[in-house]
PDB file of C-alpha atoms and ligand atoms in Angstrom:
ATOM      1  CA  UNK B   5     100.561 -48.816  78.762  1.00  0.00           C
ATOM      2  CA  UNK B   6      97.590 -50.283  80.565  1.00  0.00           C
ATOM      3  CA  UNK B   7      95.296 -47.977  78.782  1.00  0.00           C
ATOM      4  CA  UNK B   8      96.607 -48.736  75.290  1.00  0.00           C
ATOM      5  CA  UNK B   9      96.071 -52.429  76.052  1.00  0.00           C
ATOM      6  CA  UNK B  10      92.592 -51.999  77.269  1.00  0.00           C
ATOM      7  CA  UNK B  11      91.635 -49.706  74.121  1.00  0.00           C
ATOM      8  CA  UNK B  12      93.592 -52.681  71.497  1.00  0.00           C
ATOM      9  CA  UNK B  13      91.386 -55.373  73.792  1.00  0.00           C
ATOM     10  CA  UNK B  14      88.398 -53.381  72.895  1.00  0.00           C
ATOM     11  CA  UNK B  15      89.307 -52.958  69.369  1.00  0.00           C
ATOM     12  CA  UNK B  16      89.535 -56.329  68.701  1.00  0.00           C
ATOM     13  CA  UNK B  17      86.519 -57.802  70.453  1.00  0.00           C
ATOM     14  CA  UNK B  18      84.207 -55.380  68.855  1.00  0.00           C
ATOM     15  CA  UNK B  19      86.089 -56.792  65.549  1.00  0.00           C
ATOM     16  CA  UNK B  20      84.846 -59.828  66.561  1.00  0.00           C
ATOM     17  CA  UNK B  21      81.518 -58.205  67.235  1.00  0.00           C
ATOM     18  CA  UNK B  22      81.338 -57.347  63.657  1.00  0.00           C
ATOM     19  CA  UNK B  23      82.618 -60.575  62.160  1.00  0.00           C
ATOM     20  CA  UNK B  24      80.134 -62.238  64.412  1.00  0.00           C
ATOM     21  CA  UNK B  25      77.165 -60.165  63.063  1.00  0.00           C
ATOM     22  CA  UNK B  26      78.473 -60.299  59.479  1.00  0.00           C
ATOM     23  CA  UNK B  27      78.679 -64.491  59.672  1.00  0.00           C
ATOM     24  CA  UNK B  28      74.882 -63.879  61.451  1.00  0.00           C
ATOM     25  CA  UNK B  29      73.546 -62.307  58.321  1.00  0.00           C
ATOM     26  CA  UNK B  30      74.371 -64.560  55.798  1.00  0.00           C
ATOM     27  CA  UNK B  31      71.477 -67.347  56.746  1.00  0.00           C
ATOM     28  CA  UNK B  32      68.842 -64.927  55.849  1.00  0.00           C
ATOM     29  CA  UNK B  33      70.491 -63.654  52.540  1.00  0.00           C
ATOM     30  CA  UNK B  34      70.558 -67.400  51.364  1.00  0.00           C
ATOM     31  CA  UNK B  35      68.001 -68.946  53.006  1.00  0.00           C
ATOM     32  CA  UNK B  36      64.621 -69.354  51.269  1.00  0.00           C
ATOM     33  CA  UNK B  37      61.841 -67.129  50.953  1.00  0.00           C
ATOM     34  CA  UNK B  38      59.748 -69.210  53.261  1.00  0.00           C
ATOM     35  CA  UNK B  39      62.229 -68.259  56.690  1.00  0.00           C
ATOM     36  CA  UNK B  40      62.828 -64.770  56.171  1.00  0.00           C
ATOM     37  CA  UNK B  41      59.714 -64.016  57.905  1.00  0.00           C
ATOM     38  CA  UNK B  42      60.970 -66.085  60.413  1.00  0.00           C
ATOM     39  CA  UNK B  43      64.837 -64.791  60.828  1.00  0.00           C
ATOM     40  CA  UNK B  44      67.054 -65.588  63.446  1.00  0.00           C
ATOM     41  CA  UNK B  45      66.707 -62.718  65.864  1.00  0.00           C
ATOM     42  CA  UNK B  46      70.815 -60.811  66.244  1.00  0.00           C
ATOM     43  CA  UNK B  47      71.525 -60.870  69.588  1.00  0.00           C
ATOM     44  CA  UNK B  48      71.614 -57.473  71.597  1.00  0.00           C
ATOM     45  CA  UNK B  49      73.333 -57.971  74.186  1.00  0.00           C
ATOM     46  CA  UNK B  50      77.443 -58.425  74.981  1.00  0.00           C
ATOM     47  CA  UNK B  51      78.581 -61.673  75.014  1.00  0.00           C
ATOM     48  CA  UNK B  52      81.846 -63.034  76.602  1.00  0.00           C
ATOM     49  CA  UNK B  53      84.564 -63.719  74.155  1.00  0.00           C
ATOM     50  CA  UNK B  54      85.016 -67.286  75.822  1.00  0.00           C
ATOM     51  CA  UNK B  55      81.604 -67.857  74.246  1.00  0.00           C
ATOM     52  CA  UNK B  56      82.140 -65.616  71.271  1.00  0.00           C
ATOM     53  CA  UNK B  57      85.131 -67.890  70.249  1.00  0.00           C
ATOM     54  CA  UNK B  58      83.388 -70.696  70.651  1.00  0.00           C
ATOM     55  CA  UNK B  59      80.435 -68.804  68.671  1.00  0.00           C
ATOM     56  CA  UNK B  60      82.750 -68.309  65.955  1.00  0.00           C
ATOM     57  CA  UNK B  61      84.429 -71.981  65.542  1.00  0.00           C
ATOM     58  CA  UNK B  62      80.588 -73.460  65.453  1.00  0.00           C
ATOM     59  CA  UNK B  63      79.861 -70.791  62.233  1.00  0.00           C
ATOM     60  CA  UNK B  64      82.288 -72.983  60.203  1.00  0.00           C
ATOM     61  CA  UNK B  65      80.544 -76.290  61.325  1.00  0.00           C
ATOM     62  CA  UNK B  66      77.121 -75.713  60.117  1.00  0.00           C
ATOM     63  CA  UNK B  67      75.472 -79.510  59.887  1.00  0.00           C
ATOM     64  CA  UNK B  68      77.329 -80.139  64.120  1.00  0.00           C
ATOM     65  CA  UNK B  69      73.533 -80.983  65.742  1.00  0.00           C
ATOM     66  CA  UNK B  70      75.181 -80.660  69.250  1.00  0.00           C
ATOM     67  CA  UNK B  71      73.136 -79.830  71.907  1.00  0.00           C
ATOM     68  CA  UNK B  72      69.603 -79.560  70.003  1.00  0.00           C
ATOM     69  CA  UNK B  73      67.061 -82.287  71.346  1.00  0.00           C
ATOM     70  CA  UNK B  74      65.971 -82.634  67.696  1.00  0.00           C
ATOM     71  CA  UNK B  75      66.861 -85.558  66.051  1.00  0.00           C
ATOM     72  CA  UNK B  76      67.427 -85.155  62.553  1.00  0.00           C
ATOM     73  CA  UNK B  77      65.665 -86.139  58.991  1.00  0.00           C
ATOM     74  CA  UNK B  78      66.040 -89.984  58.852  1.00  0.00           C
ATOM     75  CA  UNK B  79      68.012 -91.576  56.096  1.00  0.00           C
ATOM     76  CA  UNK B  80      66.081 -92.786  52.714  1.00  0.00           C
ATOM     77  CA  UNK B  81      67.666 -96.232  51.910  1.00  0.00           C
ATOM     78  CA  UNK B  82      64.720 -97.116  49.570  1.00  0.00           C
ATOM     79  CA  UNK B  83      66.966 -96.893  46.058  1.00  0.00           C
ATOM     80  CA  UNK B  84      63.192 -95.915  44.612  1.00  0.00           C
ATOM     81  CA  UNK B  85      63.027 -92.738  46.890  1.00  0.00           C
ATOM     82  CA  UNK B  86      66.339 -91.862  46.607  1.00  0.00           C
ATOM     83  CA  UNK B  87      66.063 -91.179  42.980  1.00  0.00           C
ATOM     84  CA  UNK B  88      62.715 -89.323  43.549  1.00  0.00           C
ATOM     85  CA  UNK B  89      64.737 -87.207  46.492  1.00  0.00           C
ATOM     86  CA  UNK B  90      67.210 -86.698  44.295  1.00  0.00           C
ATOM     87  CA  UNK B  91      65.231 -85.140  41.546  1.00  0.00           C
ATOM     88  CA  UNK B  92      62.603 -83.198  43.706  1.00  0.00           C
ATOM     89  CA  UNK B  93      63.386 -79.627  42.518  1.00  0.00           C
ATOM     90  CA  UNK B  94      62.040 -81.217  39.086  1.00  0.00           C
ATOM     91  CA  UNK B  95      59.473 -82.827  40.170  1.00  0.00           C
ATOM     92  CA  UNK B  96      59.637 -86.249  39.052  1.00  0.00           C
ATOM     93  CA  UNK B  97      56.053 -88.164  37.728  1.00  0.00           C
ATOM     94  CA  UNK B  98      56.275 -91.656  37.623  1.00  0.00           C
ATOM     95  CA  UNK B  99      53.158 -92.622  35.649  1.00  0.00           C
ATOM     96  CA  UNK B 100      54.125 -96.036  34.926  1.00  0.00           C
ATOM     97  CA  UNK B 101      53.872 -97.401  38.720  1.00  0.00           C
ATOM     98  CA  UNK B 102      50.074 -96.219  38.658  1.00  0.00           C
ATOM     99  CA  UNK B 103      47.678 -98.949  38.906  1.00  0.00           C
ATOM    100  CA  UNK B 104      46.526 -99.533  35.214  1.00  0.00           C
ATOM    101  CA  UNK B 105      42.989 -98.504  35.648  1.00  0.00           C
ATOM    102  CA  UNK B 106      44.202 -95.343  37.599  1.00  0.00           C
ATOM    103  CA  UNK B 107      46.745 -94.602  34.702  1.00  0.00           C
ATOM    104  CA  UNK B 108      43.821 -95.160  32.108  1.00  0.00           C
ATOM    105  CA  UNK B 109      41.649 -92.693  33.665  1.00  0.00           C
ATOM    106  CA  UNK B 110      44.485 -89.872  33.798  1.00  0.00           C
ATOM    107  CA  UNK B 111      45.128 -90.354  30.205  1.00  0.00           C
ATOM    108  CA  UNK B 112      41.069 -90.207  29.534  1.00  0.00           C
ATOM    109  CA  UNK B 113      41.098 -87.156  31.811  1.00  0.00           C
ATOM    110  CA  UNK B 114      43.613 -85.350  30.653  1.00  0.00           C
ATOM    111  CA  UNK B 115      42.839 -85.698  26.726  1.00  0.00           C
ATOM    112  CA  UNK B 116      38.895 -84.029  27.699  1.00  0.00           C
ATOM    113  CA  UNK B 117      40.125 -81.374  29.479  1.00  0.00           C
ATOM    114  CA  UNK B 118      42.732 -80.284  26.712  1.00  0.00           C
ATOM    115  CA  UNK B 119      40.349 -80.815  24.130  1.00  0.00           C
ATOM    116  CA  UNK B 120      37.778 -78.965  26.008  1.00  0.00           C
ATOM    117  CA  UNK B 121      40.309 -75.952  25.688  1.00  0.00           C
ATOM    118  CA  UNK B 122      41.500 -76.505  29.639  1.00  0.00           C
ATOM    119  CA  UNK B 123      44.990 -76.333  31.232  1.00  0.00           C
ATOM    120  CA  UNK B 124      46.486 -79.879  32.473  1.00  0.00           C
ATOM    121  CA  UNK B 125      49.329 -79.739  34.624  1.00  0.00           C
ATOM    122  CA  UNK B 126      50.728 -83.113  35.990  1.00  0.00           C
ATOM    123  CA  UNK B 127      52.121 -82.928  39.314  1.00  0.00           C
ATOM    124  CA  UNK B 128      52.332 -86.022  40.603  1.00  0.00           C
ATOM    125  CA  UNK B 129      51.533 -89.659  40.121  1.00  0.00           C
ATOM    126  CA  UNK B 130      52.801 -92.977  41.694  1.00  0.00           C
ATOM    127  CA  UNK B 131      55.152 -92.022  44.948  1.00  0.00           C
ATOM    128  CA  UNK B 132      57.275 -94.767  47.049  1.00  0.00           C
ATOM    129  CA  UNK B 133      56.003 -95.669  50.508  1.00  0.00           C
ATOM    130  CA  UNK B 134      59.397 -94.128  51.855  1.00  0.00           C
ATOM    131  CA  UNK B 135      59.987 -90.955  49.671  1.00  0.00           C
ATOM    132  CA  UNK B 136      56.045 -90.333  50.911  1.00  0.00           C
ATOM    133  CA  UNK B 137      57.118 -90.879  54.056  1.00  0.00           C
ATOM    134  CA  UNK B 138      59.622 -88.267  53.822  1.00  0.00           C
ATOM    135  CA  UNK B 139      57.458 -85.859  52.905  1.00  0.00           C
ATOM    136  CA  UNK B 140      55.731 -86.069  56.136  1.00  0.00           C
ATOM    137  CA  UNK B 141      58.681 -86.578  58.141  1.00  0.00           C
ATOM    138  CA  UNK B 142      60.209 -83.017  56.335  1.00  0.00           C
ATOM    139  CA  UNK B 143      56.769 -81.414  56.658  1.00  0.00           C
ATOM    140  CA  UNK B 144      56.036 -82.795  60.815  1.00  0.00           C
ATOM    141  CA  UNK B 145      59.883 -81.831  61.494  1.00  0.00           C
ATOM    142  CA  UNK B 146      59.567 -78.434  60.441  1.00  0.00           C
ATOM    143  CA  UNK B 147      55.889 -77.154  61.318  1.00  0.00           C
ATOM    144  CA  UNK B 148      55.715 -78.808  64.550  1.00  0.00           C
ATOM    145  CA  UNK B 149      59.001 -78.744  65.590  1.00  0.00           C
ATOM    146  CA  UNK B 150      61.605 -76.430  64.463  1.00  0.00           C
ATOM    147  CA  UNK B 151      59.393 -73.391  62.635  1.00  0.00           C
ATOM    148  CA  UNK B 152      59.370 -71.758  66.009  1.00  0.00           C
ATOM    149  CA  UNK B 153      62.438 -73.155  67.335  1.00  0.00           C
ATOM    150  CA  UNK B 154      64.898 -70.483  68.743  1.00  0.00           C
ATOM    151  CA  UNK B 155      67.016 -72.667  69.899  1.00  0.00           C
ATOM    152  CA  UNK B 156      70.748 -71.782  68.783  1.00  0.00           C
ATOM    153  CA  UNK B 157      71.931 -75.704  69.442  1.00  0.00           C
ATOM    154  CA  UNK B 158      69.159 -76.296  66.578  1.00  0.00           C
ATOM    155  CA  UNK B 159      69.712 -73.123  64.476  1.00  0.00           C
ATOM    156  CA  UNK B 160      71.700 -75.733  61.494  1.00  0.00           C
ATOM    157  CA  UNK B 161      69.236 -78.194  61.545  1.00  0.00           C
ATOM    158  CA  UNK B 162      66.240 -75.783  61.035  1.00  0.00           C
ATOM    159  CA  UNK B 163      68.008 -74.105  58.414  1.00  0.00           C
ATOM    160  CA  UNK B 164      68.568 -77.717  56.703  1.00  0.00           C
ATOM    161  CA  UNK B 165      65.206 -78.890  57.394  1.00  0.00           C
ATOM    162  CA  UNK B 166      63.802 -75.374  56.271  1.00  0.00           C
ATOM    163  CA  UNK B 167      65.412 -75.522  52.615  1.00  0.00           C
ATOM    164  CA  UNK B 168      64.024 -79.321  52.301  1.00  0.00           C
ATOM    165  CA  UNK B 169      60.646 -78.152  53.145  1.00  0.00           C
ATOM    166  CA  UNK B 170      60.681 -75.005  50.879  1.00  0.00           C
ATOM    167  CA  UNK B 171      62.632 -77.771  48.394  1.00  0.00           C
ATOM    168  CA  UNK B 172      59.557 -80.066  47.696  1.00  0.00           C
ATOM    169  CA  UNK B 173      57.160 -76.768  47.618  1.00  0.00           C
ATOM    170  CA  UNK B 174      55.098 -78.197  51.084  1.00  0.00           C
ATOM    171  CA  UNK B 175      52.724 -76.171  52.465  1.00  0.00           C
ATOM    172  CA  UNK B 176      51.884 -75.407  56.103  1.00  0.00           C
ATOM    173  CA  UNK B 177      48.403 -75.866  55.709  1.00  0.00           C
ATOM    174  CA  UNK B 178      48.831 -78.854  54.169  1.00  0.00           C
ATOM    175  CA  UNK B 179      50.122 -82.076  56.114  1.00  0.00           C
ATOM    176  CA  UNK B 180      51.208 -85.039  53.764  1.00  0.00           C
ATOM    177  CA  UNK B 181      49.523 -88.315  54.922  1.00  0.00           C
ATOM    178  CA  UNK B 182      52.206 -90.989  55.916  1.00  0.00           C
ATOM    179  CA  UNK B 183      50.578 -93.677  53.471  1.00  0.00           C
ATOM    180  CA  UNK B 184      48.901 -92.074  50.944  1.00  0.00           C
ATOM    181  CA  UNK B 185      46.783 -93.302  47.773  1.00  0.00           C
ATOM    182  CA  UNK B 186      49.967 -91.991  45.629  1.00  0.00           C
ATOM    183  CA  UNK B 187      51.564 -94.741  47.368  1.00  0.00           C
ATOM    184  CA  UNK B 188      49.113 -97.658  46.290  1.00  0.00           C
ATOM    185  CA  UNK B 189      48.935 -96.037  42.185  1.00  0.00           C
ATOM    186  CA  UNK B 190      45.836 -94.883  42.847  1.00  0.00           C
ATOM    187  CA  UNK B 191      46.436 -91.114  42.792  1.00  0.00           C
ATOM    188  CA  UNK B 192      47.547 -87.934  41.071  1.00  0.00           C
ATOM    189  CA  UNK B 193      47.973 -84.554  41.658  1.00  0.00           C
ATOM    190  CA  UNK B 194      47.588 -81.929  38.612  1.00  0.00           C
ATOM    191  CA  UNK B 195      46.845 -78.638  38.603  1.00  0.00           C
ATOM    192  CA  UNK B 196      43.021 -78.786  36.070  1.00  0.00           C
ATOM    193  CA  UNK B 197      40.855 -76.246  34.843  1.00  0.00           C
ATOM    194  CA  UNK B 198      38.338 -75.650  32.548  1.00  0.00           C
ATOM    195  CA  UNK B 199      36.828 -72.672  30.483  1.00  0.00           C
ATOM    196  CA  UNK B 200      34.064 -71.316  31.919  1.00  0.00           C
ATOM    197  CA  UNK B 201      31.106 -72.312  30.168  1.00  0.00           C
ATOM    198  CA  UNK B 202      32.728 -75.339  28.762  1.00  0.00           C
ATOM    199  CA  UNK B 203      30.340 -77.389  27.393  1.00  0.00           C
ATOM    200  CA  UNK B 204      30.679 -81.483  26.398  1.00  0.00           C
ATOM    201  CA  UNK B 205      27.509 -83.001  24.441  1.00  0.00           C
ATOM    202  CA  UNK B 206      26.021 -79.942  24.720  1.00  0.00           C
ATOM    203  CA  UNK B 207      25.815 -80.041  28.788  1.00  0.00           C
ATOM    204  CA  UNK B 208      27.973 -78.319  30.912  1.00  0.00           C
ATOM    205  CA  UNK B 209      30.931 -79.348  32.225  1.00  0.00           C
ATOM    206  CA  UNK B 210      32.884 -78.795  35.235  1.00  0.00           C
ATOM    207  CA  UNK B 211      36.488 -80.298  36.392  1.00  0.00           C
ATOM    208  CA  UNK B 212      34.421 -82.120  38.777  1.00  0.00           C
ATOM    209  CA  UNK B 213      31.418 -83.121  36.548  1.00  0.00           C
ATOM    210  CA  UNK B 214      34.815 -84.530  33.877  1.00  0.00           C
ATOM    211  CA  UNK B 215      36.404 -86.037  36.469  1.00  0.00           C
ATOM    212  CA  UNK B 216      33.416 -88.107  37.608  1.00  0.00           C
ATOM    213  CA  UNK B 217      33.364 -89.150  34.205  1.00  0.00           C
ATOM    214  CA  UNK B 218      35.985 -91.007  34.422  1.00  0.00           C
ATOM    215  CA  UNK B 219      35.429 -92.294  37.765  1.00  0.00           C
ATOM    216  CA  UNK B 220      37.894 -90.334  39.577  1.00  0.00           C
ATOM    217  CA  UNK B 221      37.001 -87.626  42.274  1.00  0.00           C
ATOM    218  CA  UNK B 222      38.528 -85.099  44.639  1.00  0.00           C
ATOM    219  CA  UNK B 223      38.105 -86.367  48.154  1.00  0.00           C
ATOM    220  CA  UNK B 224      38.975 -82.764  49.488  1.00  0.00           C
ATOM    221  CA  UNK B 225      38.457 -79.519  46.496  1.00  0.00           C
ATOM    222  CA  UNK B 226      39.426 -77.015  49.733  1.00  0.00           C
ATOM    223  CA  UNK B 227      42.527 -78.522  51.034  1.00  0.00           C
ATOM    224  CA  UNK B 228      44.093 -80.703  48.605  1.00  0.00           C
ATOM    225  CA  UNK B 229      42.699 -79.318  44.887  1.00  0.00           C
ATOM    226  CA  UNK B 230      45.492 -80.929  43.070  1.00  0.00           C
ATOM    227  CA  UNK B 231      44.367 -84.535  44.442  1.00  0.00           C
ATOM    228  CA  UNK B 232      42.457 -86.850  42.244  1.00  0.00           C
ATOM    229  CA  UNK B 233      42.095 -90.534  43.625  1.00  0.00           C
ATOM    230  CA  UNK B 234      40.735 -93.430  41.516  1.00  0.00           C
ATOM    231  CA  UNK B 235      36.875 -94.026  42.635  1.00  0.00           C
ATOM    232  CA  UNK B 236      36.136 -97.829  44.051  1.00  0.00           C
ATOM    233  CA  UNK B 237      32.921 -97.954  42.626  1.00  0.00           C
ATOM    234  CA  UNK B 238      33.784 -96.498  38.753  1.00  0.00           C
ATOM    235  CA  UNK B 239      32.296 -99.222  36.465  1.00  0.00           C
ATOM    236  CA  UNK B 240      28.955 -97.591  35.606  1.00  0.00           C
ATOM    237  CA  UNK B 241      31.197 -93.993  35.376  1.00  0.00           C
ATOM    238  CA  UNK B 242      33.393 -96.170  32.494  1.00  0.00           C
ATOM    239  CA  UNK B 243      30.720 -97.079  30.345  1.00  0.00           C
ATOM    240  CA  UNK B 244      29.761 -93.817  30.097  1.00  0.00           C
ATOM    241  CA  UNK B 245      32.921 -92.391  28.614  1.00  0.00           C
ATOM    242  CA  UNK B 246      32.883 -94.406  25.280  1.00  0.00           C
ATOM    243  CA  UNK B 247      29.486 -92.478  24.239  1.00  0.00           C
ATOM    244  CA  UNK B 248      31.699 -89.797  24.293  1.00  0.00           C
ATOM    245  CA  UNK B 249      33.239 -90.712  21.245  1.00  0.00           C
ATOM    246  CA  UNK B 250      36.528 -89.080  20.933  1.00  0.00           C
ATOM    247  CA  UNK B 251      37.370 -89.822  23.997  1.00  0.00           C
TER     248      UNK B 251
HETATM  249 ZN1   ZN Z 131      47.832 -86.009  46.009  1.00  0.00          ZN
END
């Protein structure tokens, strides 16, 4: 009698064994690429079922924060960053909020390196002070603070803050500044380039040599190469461009 109830108490807590390793696995099948390399490690060794239990009841509560020191991803209230938040898997460019002269010189841009045979892809344009500000909230929360996290109290909110960071297509090596020149219309990001050997007036042209043209410049070619930013000093650049003719 006492041996068939120690064999059914076995049964059933290495049932719960399994469940608990089956509800385990499913993070990594559909998290995103960007944690499987860093995957929850299973637990080897046997836990109590006091703890299991209470293991198992937390499973179905995914977004409970209890117990992790890590506070989470503040609120956007801005109505403006909302709808960019909203639409980030799209990739929303807002154009229109550039500063005029910054939108003039995109357009001038964009129309030599197309008809120079080149590939223009538009990124990004004019960004809200608070929907930038997520960005570096998203991108300091995750590769400072819960990348390496182990912590099982924080295990929901690194998942949550993983998929956001993997969601607007941030980069480790690549911090987002809290204000940026995106923020002030000065700014875009596209991915530009040319034909090697391209060739304008007869001279040859880089996507720098164009872009200087039209008195816009990449502060940092290594670590930002999508970033163009509107130079302070561009009237002699402008006069230039007209010459051009068709442009
Ligand atoms: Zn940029």
């Amino acid at each position: 009698m006492v041996l068939q109830r120690t064999v059914s108490q076995l049964f059933l807590l290495s049932l719960a064994c399994m469940c608990l390793h089956a509800a385990e696995s499913v993070p990594s099948v559909t998290a995103p690429v960007i944690l499987e390399e860093d995957a929850l490690p299973v637990p080897t060794r046997a836990i109590p079922s006091v703890l299991l239990d209470a293991e198992l009841s937390n499973l179905h509560r995914p977004r409970v924060v209890t117990g992790c020191k890590i506070s989470p991803l503040t609120e956007i209230w801005d109505l403006n960053a909302q709808s960019f938040e909203k639409n980030a898997d799209t990739e929303p460019v807002d154009v229109d909020d550039l500063r005029p002269d910054a939108a003039q010189a995109l357009d001038t841009f964009k129309g030599m390196v197309t008809s120079l045979g080149g590939r223009f892809e538009l990124k990004s344009a004019y960004r809200p002070a608070a929907y930038q500000a997520h960005l570096h909230e998203v991108w300091v929360k995750w590769v400072k603070e819960l990348r390496g996290n182990r912590s099982r109290a924080c295990s929901a909110l690194r998942e949550e803050v993983g998929a956001e960071f993997a969601r607007h297509q941030l980069l480790v090596k690549q911090q987002p500044v809290p204000v940026s020149d995106h923020v002030l219309g000065l700014a875009f990001d596209a991915a530009v380039g040319v034909p090697r050997g391209a060739r304008l007036n007869g001279k040859r042209v880089s996507v720098d040599k164009l872009a200087a043209l039209v008195g816009i410049k990449r502060p940092t070619i290594r670590r930002d190469p999508v970033h163009f930013k509107l130079l302070a000093d561009r009237p002699a650049a402008m006069s230039y461009v007209p010459s051009l003719g068709t442009y």
